Amino acid sequence: MAKKSMIARDLKRQKMIQKFAAKRAELKELGDLEGLQLLPKNSSPSRWKNRDVLDGRPRAYMRRFGLSRISYPEKAVKG
């Protein structure tokens, strides 16, 4: 299981990405690189990490199910 602080940090990044999405798209359209650099680093979508919904594990994540390779078989057996 991932540390609670890492899960919280990732949620904070998700909120920041949503908050600055419109402004980021507008600046990209204008080609304003200086304006993009002034935005917070965590507002970049590439900094967001896919994590297991159950325990927050960042590696071996399956997008289709939102689970890691460890959680997937447990849920599959239970149905």
PDB file of N, CA and C in Angstrom:
ATOM      1  N   MET A   1       0.837  -1.184   0.000  1.00  0.00           N
ATOM      2  CA  MET A   1       0.000   0.000   0.000  1.00  0.00           C
ATOM      3  C   MET A   1       0.878   1.242   0.000  1.00  0.00           C
ATOM      4  N   ALA A   2       0.492   2.219  -0.772  1.00  0.00           N
ATOM      5  CA  ALA A   2       1.234   3.469  -0.851  1.00  0.00           C
ATOM      6  C   ALA A   2       1.020   4.295   0.406  1.00  0.00           C
ATOM      7  N   LYS A   3       1.987   5.165   0.689  1.00  0.00           N
ATOM      8  CA  LYS A   3       1.850   6.035   1.855  1.00  0.00           C
ATOM      9  C   LYS A   3       0.690   7.003   1.634  1.00  0.00           C
ATOM     10  N   LYS A   4       0.022   7.333   2.713  1.00  0.00           N
ATOM     11  CA  LYS A   4      -1.131   8.245   2.634  1.00  0.00           C
ATOM     12  C   LYS A   4      -0.716   9.598   2.071  1.00  0.00           C
ATOM     13  N   SER A   5       0.501  10.032   2.392  1.00  0.00           N
ATOM     14  CA  SER A   5       0.964  11.334   1.910  1.00  0.00           C
ATOM     15  C   SER A   5       1.120  11.339   0.391  1.00  0.00           C
ATOM     16  N   MET A   6       1.549  10.210  -0.185  1.00  0.00           N
ATOM     17  CA  MET A   6       1.712  10.137  -1.639  1.00  0.00           C
ATOM     18  C   MET A   6       0.351  10.147  -2.336  1.00  0.00           C
ATOM     19  N   ILE A   7      -0.612   9.461  -1.753  1.00  0.00           N
ATOM     20  CA  ILE A   7      -1.964   9.445  -2.320  1.00  0.00           C
ATOM     21  C   ILE A   7      -2.567  10.840  -2.244  1.00  0.00           C
ATOM     22  N   ALA A   8      -2.374  11.520  -1.108  1.00  0.00           N
ATOM     23  CA  ALA A   8      -2.898  12.877  -0.936  1.00  0.00           C
ATOM     24  C   ALA A   8      -2.229  13.845  -1.899  1.00  0.00           C
ATOM     25  N   ARG A   9      -0.937  13.691  -2.114  1.00  0.00           N
ATOM     26  CA  ARG A   9      -0.208  14.564  -3.033  1.00  0.00           C
ATOM     27  C   ARG A   9      -0.721  14.391  -4.456  1.00  0.00           C
ATOM     28  N   ASP A  10      -1.022  13.143  -4.811  1.00  0.00           N
ATOM     29  CA  ASP A  10      -1.526  12.871  -6.155  1.00  0.00           C
ATOM     30  C   ASP A  10      -2.921  13.461  -6.344  1.00  0.00           C
ATOM     31  N   LEU A  11      -3.760  13.401  -5.319  1.00  0.00           N
ATOM     32  CA  LEU A  11      -5.094  14.004  -5.400  1.00  0.00           C
ATOM     33  C   LEU A  11      -4.986  15.530  -5.539  1.00  0.00           C
ATOM     34  N   LYS A  12      -4.033  16.103  -4.842  1.00  0.00           N
ATOM     35  CA  LYS A  12      -3.801  17.544  -4.928  1.00  0.00           C
ATOM     36  C   LYS A  12      -3.391  17.930  -6.354  1.00  0.00           C
ATOM     37  N   ARG A  13      -2.545  17.092  -6.968  1.00  0.00           N
ATOM     38  CA  ARG A  13      -2.130  17.337  -8.355  1.00  0.00           C
ATOM     39  C   ARG A  13      -3.323  17.265  -9.299  1.00  0.00           C
ATOM     40  N   GLN A  14      -4.194  16.271  -9.093  1.00  0.00           N
ATOM     41  CA  GLN A  14      -5.370  16.133  -9.954  1.00  0.00           C
ATOM     42  C   GLN A  14      -6.242  17.380  -9.894  1.00  0.00           C
ATOM     43  N   LYS A  15      -6.457  17.900  -8.701  1.00  0.00           N
ATOM     44  CA  LYS A  15      -7.270  19.098  -8.555  1.00  0.00           C
ATOM     45  C   LYS A  15      -6.623  20.291  -9.237  1.00  0.00           C
ATOM     46  N   MET A  16      -5.303  20.402  -9.120  1.00  0.00           N
ATOM     47  CA  MET A  16      -4.594  21.521  -9.728  1.00  0.00           C
ATOM     48  C   MET A  16      -4.617  21.420 -11.259  1.00  0.00           C
ATOM     49  N   ILE A  17      -4.530  20.206 -11.769  1.00  0.00           N
ATOM     50  CA  ILE A  17      -4.598  19.997 -13.222  1.00  0.00           C
ATOM     51  C   ILE A  17      -5.947  20.468 -13.746  1.00  0.00           C
ATOM     52  N   GLN A  18      -7.027  20.112 -13.058  1.00  0.00           N
ATOM     53  CA  GLN A  18      -8.365  20.531 -13.474  1.00  0.00           C
ATOM     54  C   GLN A  18      -8.542  22.037 -13.362  1.00  0.00           C
ATOM     55  N   LYS A  19      -7.964  22.617 -12.327  1.00  0.00           N
ATOM     56  CA  LYS A  19      -8.108  24.055 -12.092  1.00  0.00           C
ATOM     57  C   LYS A  19      -7.456  24.875 -13.204  1.00  0.00           C
ATOM     58  N   PHE A  20      -6.282  24.449 -13.665  1.00  0.00           N
ATOM     59  CA  PHE A  20      -5.524  25.214 -14.644  1.00  0.00           C
ATOM     60  C   PHE A  20      -5.659  24.695 -16.076  1.00  0.00           C
ATOM     61  N   ALA A  21      -6.537  23.729 -16.325  1.00  0.00           N
ATOM     62  CA  ALA A  21      -6.647  23.118 -17.652  1.00  0.00           C
ATOM     63  C   ALA A  21      -7.030  24.140 -18.716  1.00  0.00           C
ATOM     64  N   ALA A  22      -8.016  24.970 -18.435  1.00  0.00           N
ATOM     65  CA  ALA A  22      -8.468  25.944 -19.432  1.00  0.00           C
ATOM     66  C   ALA A  22      -7.377  26.978 -19.724  1.00  0.00           C
ATOM     67  N   LYS A  23      -6.737  27.464 -18.694  1.00  0.00           N
ATOM     68  CA  LYS A  23      -5.687  28.470 -18.869  1.00  0.00           C
ATOM     69  C   LYS A  23      -4.499  27.873 -19.617  1.00  0.00           C
ATOM     70  N   ARG A  24      -4.156  26.632 -19.280  1.00  0.00           N
ATOM     71  CA  ARG A  24      -3.044  25.951 -19.952  1.00  0.00           C
ATOM     72  C   ARG A  24      -3.348  25.768 -21.437  1.00  0.00           C
ATOM     73  N   ALA A  25      -4.573  25.376 -21.766  1.00  0.00           N
ATOM     74  CA  ALA A  25      -4.959  25.182 -23.169  1.00  0.00           C
ATOM     75  C   ALA A  25      -4.914  26.507 -23.929  1.00  0.00           C
ATOM     76  N   GLU A  26      -5.361  27.566 -23.283  1.00  0.00           N
ATOM     77  CA  GLU A  26      -5.353  28.891 -23.908  1.00  0.00           C
ATOM     78  C   GLU A  26      -3.925  29.353 -24.188  1.00  0.00           C
ATOM     79  N   LEU A  27      -3.040  29.170 -23.232  1.00  0.00           N
ATOM     80  CA  LEU A  27      -1.651  29.578 -23.418  1.00  0.00           C
ATOM     81  C   LEU A  27      -0.960  28.735 -24.489  1.00  0.00           C
ATOM     82  N   LYS A  28      -1.291  27.454 -24.549  1.00  0.00           N
ATOM     83  CA  LYS A  28      -0.713  26.596 -25.584  1.00  0.00           C
ATOM     84  C   LYS A  28      -1.172  27.029 -26.970  1.00  0.00           C
ATOM     85  N   GLU A  29      -2.445  27.398 -27.068  1.00  0.00           N
ATOM     86  CA  GLU A  29      -2.995  27.837 -28.347  1.00  0.00           C
ATOM     87  C   GLU A  29      -2.302  29.105 -28.833  1.00  0.00           C
ATOM     88  N   LEU A  30      -2.018  30.015 -27.898  1.00  0.00           N
ATOM     89  CA  LEU A  30      -1.336  31.266 -28.235  1.00  0.00           C
ATOM     90  C   LEU A  30       0.158  31.064 -28.476  1.00  0.00           C
ATOM     91  N   GLY A  31       0.698  29.955 -27.991  1.00  0.00           N
ATOM     92  CA  GLY A  31       2.127  29.701 -28.121  1.00  0.00           C
ATOM     93  C   GLY A  31       2.948  30.493 -27.113  1.00  0.00           C
ATOM     94  N   ASP A  32       2.348  30.824 -25.979  1.00  0.00           N
ATOM     95  CA  ASP A  32       2.994  31.630 -24.951  1.00  0.00           C
ATOM     96  C   ASP A  32       3.775  30.724 -23.988  1.00  0.00           C
ATOM     97  N   LEU A  33       5.055  30.468 -24.315  1.00  0.00           N
ATOM     98  CA  LEU A  33       5.863  29.581 -23.493  1.00  0.00           C
ATOM     99  C   LEU A  33       6.201  30.202 -22.140  1.00  0.00           C
ATOM    100  N   GLU A  34       6.395  31.510 -22.106  1.00  0.00           N
ATOM    101  CA  GLU A  34       6.708  32.167 -20.838  1.00  0.00           C
ATOM    102  C   GLU A  34       5.518  32.071 -19.880  1.00  0.00           C
ATOM    103  N   GLY A  35       4.324  32.230 -20.417  1.00  0.00           N
ATOM    104  CA  GLY A  35       3.116  32.112 -19.595  1.00  0.00           C
ATOM    105  C   GLY A  35       2.936  30.708 -19.051  1.00  0.00           C
ATOM    106  N   LEU A  36       3.268  29.705 -19.861  1.00  0.00           N
ATOM    107  CA  LEU A  36       3.171  28.315 -19.415  1.00  0.00           C
ATOM    108  C   LEU A  36       4.162  28.039 -18.288  1.00  0.00           C
ATOM    109  N   GLN A  37       5.336  28.651 -18.370  1.00  0.00           N
ATOM    110  CA  GLN A  37       6.344  28.428 -17.337  1.00  0.00           C
ATOM    111  C   GLN A  37       5.951  29.064 -16.010  1.00  0.00           C
ATOM    112  N   LEU A  38       5.094  30.069 -16.064  1.00  0.00           N
ATOM    113  CA  LEU A  38       4.664  30.732 -14.839  1.00  0.00           C
ATOM    114  C   LEU A  38       3.586  29.938 -14.088  1.00  0.00           C
ATOM    115  N   LEU A  39       2.944  28.996 -14.770  1.00  0.00           N
ATOM    116  CA  LEU A  39       1.948  28.154 -14.106  1.00  0.00           C
ATOM    117  C   LEU A  39       2.643  27.203 -13.128  1.00  0.00           C
ATOM    118  N   PRO A  40       1.938  26.743 -12.101  1.00  0.00           N
ATOM    119  CA  PRO A  40       2.544  25.802 -11.155  1.00  0.00           C
ATOM    120  C   PRO A  40       2.960  24.503 -11.852  1.00  0.00           C
ATOM    121  N   LYS A  41       4.055  23.927 -11.420  1.00  0.00           N
ATOM    122  CA  LYS A  41       4.549  22.689 -12.034  1.00  0.00           C
ATOM    123  C   LYS A  41       3.529  21.558 -11.922  1.00  0.00           C
ATOM    124  N   ASN A  42       2.861  21.478 -10.785  1.00  0.00           N
ATOM    125  CA  ASN A  42       1.909  20.391 -10.574  1.00  0.00           C
ATOM    126  C   ASN A  42       0.625  20.544 -11.382  1.00  0.00           C
ATOM    127  N   SER A  43       0.476  21.624 -12.127  1.00  0.00           N
ATOM    128  CA  SER A  43      -0.705  21.784 -12.963  1.00  0.00           C
ATOM    129  C   SER A  43      -0.515  21.114 -14.331  1.00  0.00           C
ATOM    130  N   SER A  44       0.650  20.539 -14.561  1.00  0.00           N
ATOM    131  CA  SER A  44       0.919  19.837 -15.808  1.00  0.00           C
ATOM    132  C   SER A  44       0.360  18.421 -15.746  1.00  0.00           C
ATOM    133  N   PRO A  45      -0.422  18.003 -16.731  1.00  0.00           N
ATOM    134  CA  PRO A  45      -1.016  16.656 -16.697  1.00  0.00           C
ATOM    135  C   PRO A  45       0.022  15.535 -16.693  1.00  0.00           C
ATOM    136  N   SER A  46       1.214  15.784 -17.199  1.00  0.00           N
ATOM    137  CA  SER A  46       2.221  14.723 -17.241  1.00  0.00           C
ATOM    138  C   SER A  46       2.783  14.399 -15.862  1.00  0.00           C
ATOM    139  N   ARG A  47       2.500  15.221 -14.860  1.00  0.00           N
ATOM    140  CA  ARG A  47       2.992  14.955 -13.506  1.00  0.00           C
ATOM    141  C   ARG A  47       2.030  14.069 -12.707  1.00  0.00           C
ATOM    142  N   TRP A  48       0.832  13.825 -13.240  1.00  0.00           N
ATOM    143  CA  TRP A  48      -0.142  12.991 -12.555  1.00  0.00           C
ATOM    144  C   TRP A  48       0.200  11.523 -12.767  1.00  0.00           C
ATOM    145  N   LYS A  49       0.060  10.721 -11.736  1.00  0.00           N
ATOM    146  CA  LYS A  49       0.419   9.309 -11.773  1.00  0.00           C
ATOM    147  C   LYS A  49      -0.831   8.452 -11.609  1.00  0.00           C
ATOM    148  N   ASN A  50      -0.997   7.470 -12.479  1.00  0.00           N
ATOM    149  CA  ASN A  50      -2.100   6.521 -12.319  1.00  0.00           C
ATOM    150  C   ASN A  50      -1.825   5.652 -11.100  1.00  0.00           C
ATOM    151  N   ARG A  51      -2.839   5.490 -10.258  1.00  0.00           N
ATOM    152  CA  ARG A  51      -2.681   4.691  -9.048  1.00  0.00           C
ATOM    153  C   ARG A  51      -3.854   3.738  -8.880  1.00  0.00           C
ATOM    154  N   ASP A  52      -3.585   2.617  -8.210  1.00  0.00           N
ATOM    155  CA  ASP A  52      -4.622   1.646  -7.865  1.00  0.00           C
ATOM    156  C   ASP A  52      -5.681   2.330  -7.004  1.00  0.00           C
ATOM    157  N   VAL A  53      -6.939   2.086  -7.315  1.00  0.00           N
ATOM    158  CA  VAL A  53      -8.037   2.722  -6.598  1.00  0.00           C
ATOM    159  C   VAL A  53      -8.099   2.237  -5.147  1.00  0.00           C
ATOM    160  N   LEU A  54      -7.770   0.987  -4.916  1.00  0.00           N
ATOM    161  CA  LEU A  54      -7.901   0.411  -3.576  1.00  0.00           C
ATOM    162  C   LEU A  54      -6.769   0.795  -2.633  1.00  0.00           C
ATOM    163  N   ASP A  55      -5.531   0.589  -3.067  1.00  0.00           N
ATOM    164  CA  ASP A  55      -4.420   0.822  -2.140  1.00  0.00           C
ATOM    165  C   ASP A  55      -3.420   1.882  -2.597  1.00  0.00           C
ATOM    166  N   GLY A  56      -3.602   2.468  -3.761  1.00  0.00           N
ATOM    167  CA  GLY A  56      -2.743   3.558  -4.199  1.00  0.00           C
ATOM    168  C   GLY A  56      -1.424   3.123  -4.814  1.00  0.00           C
ATOM    169  N   ARG A  57      -1.288   1.850  -5.131  1.00  0.00           N
ATOM    170  CA  ARG A  57      -0.035   1.355  -5.703  1.00  0.00           C
ATOM    171  C   ARG A  57       0.195   1.989  -7.078  1.00  0.00           C
ATOM    172  N   PRO A  58       1.386   2.596  -7.310  1.00  0.00           N
ATOM    173  CA  PRO A  58       1.613   3.305  -8.560  1.00  0.00           C
ATOM    174  C   PRO A  58       2.119   2.430  -9.709  1.00  0.00           C
ATOM    175  N   ARG A  59       2.666   1.284  -9.402  1.00  0.00           N
ATOM    176  CA  ARG A  59       3.246   0.451 -10.464  1.00  0.00           C
ATOM    177  C   ARG A  59       2.330  -0.708 -10.824  1.00  0.00           C
ATOM    178  N   ALA A  60       2.549  -1.247 -12.020  1.00  0.00           N
ATOM    179  CA  ALA A  60       1.775  -2.377 -12.534  1.00  0.00           C
ATOM    180  C   ALA A  60       0.283  -2.063 -12.499  1.00  0.00           C
ATOM    181  N   TYR A  61      -0.066  -0.880 -12.987  1.00  0.00           N
ATOM    182  CA  TYR A  61      -1.443  -0.395 -12.984  1.00  0.00           C
ATOM    183  C   TYR A  61      -2.120  -0.778 -14.291  1.00  0.00           C
ATOM    184  N   MET A  62      -3.336  -1.332 -14.204  1.00  0.00           N
ATOM    185  CA  MET A  62      -4.106  -1.680 -15.398  1.00  0.00           C
ATOM    186  C   MET A  62      -5.204  -0.640 -15.587  1.00  0.00           C
ATOM    187  N   ARG A  63      -5.104   0.150 -16.637  1.00  0.00           N
ATOM    188  CA  ARG A  63      -6.045   1.244 -16.876  1.00  0.00           C
ATOM    189  C   ARG A  63      -7.483   0.768 -17.020  1.00  0.00           C
ATOM    190  N   ARG A  64      -7.654  -0.340 -17.686  1.00  0.00           N
ATOM    191  CA  ARG A  64      -9.002  -0.824 -17.968  1.00  0.00           C
ATOM    192  C   ARG A  64      -9.811  -1.071 -16.694  1.00  0.00           C
ATOM    193  N   PHE A  65      -9.123  -1.509 -15.641  1.00  0.00           N
ATOM    194  CA  PHE A  65      -9.804  -1.853 -14.400  1.00  0.00           C
ATOM    195  C   PHE A  65      -9.531  -0.870 -13.272  1.00  0.00           C
ATOM    196  N   GLY A  66      -8.502  -0.047 -13.401  1.00  0.00           N
ATOM    197  CA  GLY A  66      -8.152   0.894 -12.345  1.00  0.00           C
ATOM    198  C   GLY A  66      -7.513   0.215 -11.149  1.00  0.00           C
ATOM    199  N   LEU A  67      -6.962  -0.980 -11.377  1.00  0.00           N
ATOM    200  CA  LEU A  67      -6.363  -1.766 -10.301  1.00  0.00           C
ATOM    201  C   LEU A  67      -4.931  -2.146 -10.656  1.00  0.00           C
ATOM    202  N   SER A  68      -4.165  -2.525  -9.643  1.00  0.00           N
ATOM    203  CA  SER A  68      -2.810  -3.005  -9.878  1.00  0.00           C
ATOM    204  C   SER A  68      -2.855  -4.506 -10.142  1.00  0.00           C
ATOM    205  N   ARG A  69      -1.729  -5.044 -10.515  1.00  0.00           N
ATOM    206  CA  ARG A  69      -1.661  -6.483 -10.813  1.00  0.00           C
ATOM    207  C   ARG A  69      -1.906  -7.328  -9.573  1.00  0.00           C
ATOM    208  N   ILE A  70      -1.732  -6.753  -8.404  1.00  0.00           N
ATOM    209  CA  ILE A  70      -1.935  -7.489  -7.160  1.00  0.00           C
ATOM    210  C   ILE A  70      -3.412  -7.486  -6.765  1.00  0.00           C
ATOM    211  N   SER A  71      -4.074  -6.350  -6.911  1.00  0.00           N
ATOM    212  CA  SER A  71      -5.478  -6.237  -6.519  1.00  0.00           C
ATOM    213  C   SER A  71      -6.422  -6.900  -7.528  1.00  0.00           C
ATOM    214  N   TYR A  72      -6.023  -6.923  -8.792  1.00  0.00           N
ATOM    215  CA  TYR A  72      -6.892  -7.452  -9.842  1.00  0.00           C
ATOM    216  C   TYR A  72      -7.312  -8.909  -9.612  1.00  0.00           C
ATOM    217  N   PRO A  73      -6.380  -9.846  -9.373  1.00  0.00           N
ATOM    218  CA  PRO A  73      -6.815 -11.239  -9.187  1.00  0.00           C
ATOM    219  C   PRO A  73      -7.721 -11.420  -7.972  1.00  0.00           C
ATOM    220  N   GLU A  74      -7.462 -10.658  -6.919  1.00  0.00           N
ATOM    221  CA  GLU A  74      -8.305 -10.768  -5.716  1.00  0.00           C
ATOM    222  C   GLU A  74      -9.754 -10.401  -6.047  1.00  0.00           C
ATOM    223  N   LYS A  75      -9.932  -9.327  -6.789  1.00  0.00           N
ATOM    224  CA  LYS A  75     -11.280  -8.898  -7.160  1.00  0.00           C
ATOM    225  C   LYS A  75     -11.913  -9.822  -8.193  1.00  0.00           C
ATOM    226  N   ALA A  76     -11.085 -10.373  -9.097  1.00  0.00           N
ATOM    227  CA  ALA A  76     -11.601 -11.270 -10.137  1.00  0.00           C
ATOM    228  C   ALA A  76     -12.136 -12.563  -9.518  1.00  0.00           C
ATOM    229  N   VAL A  77     -11.480 -13.073  -8.509  1.00  0.00           N
ATOM    230  CA  VAL A  77     -11.922 -14.311  -7.859  1.00  0.00           C
ATOM    231  C   VAL A  77     -13.251 -14.085  -7.146  1.00  0.00           C
ATOM    232  N   LYS A  78     -13.390 -12.907  -6.524  1.00  0.00           N
ATOM    233  CA  LYS A  78     -14.616 -12.600  -5.792  1.00  0.00           C
ATOM    234  C   LYS A  78     -15.788 -12.277  -6.721  1.00  0.00           C
ATOM    235  N   GLY A  79     -15.452 -11.974  -7.966  1.00  0.00           N
ATOM    236  CA  GLY A  79     -16.508 -11.701  -8.921  1.00  0.00           C
ATOM    237  C   GLY A  79     -16.692 -10.271  -9.118  1.00  0.00           C
TER     238      GLY A  79
END
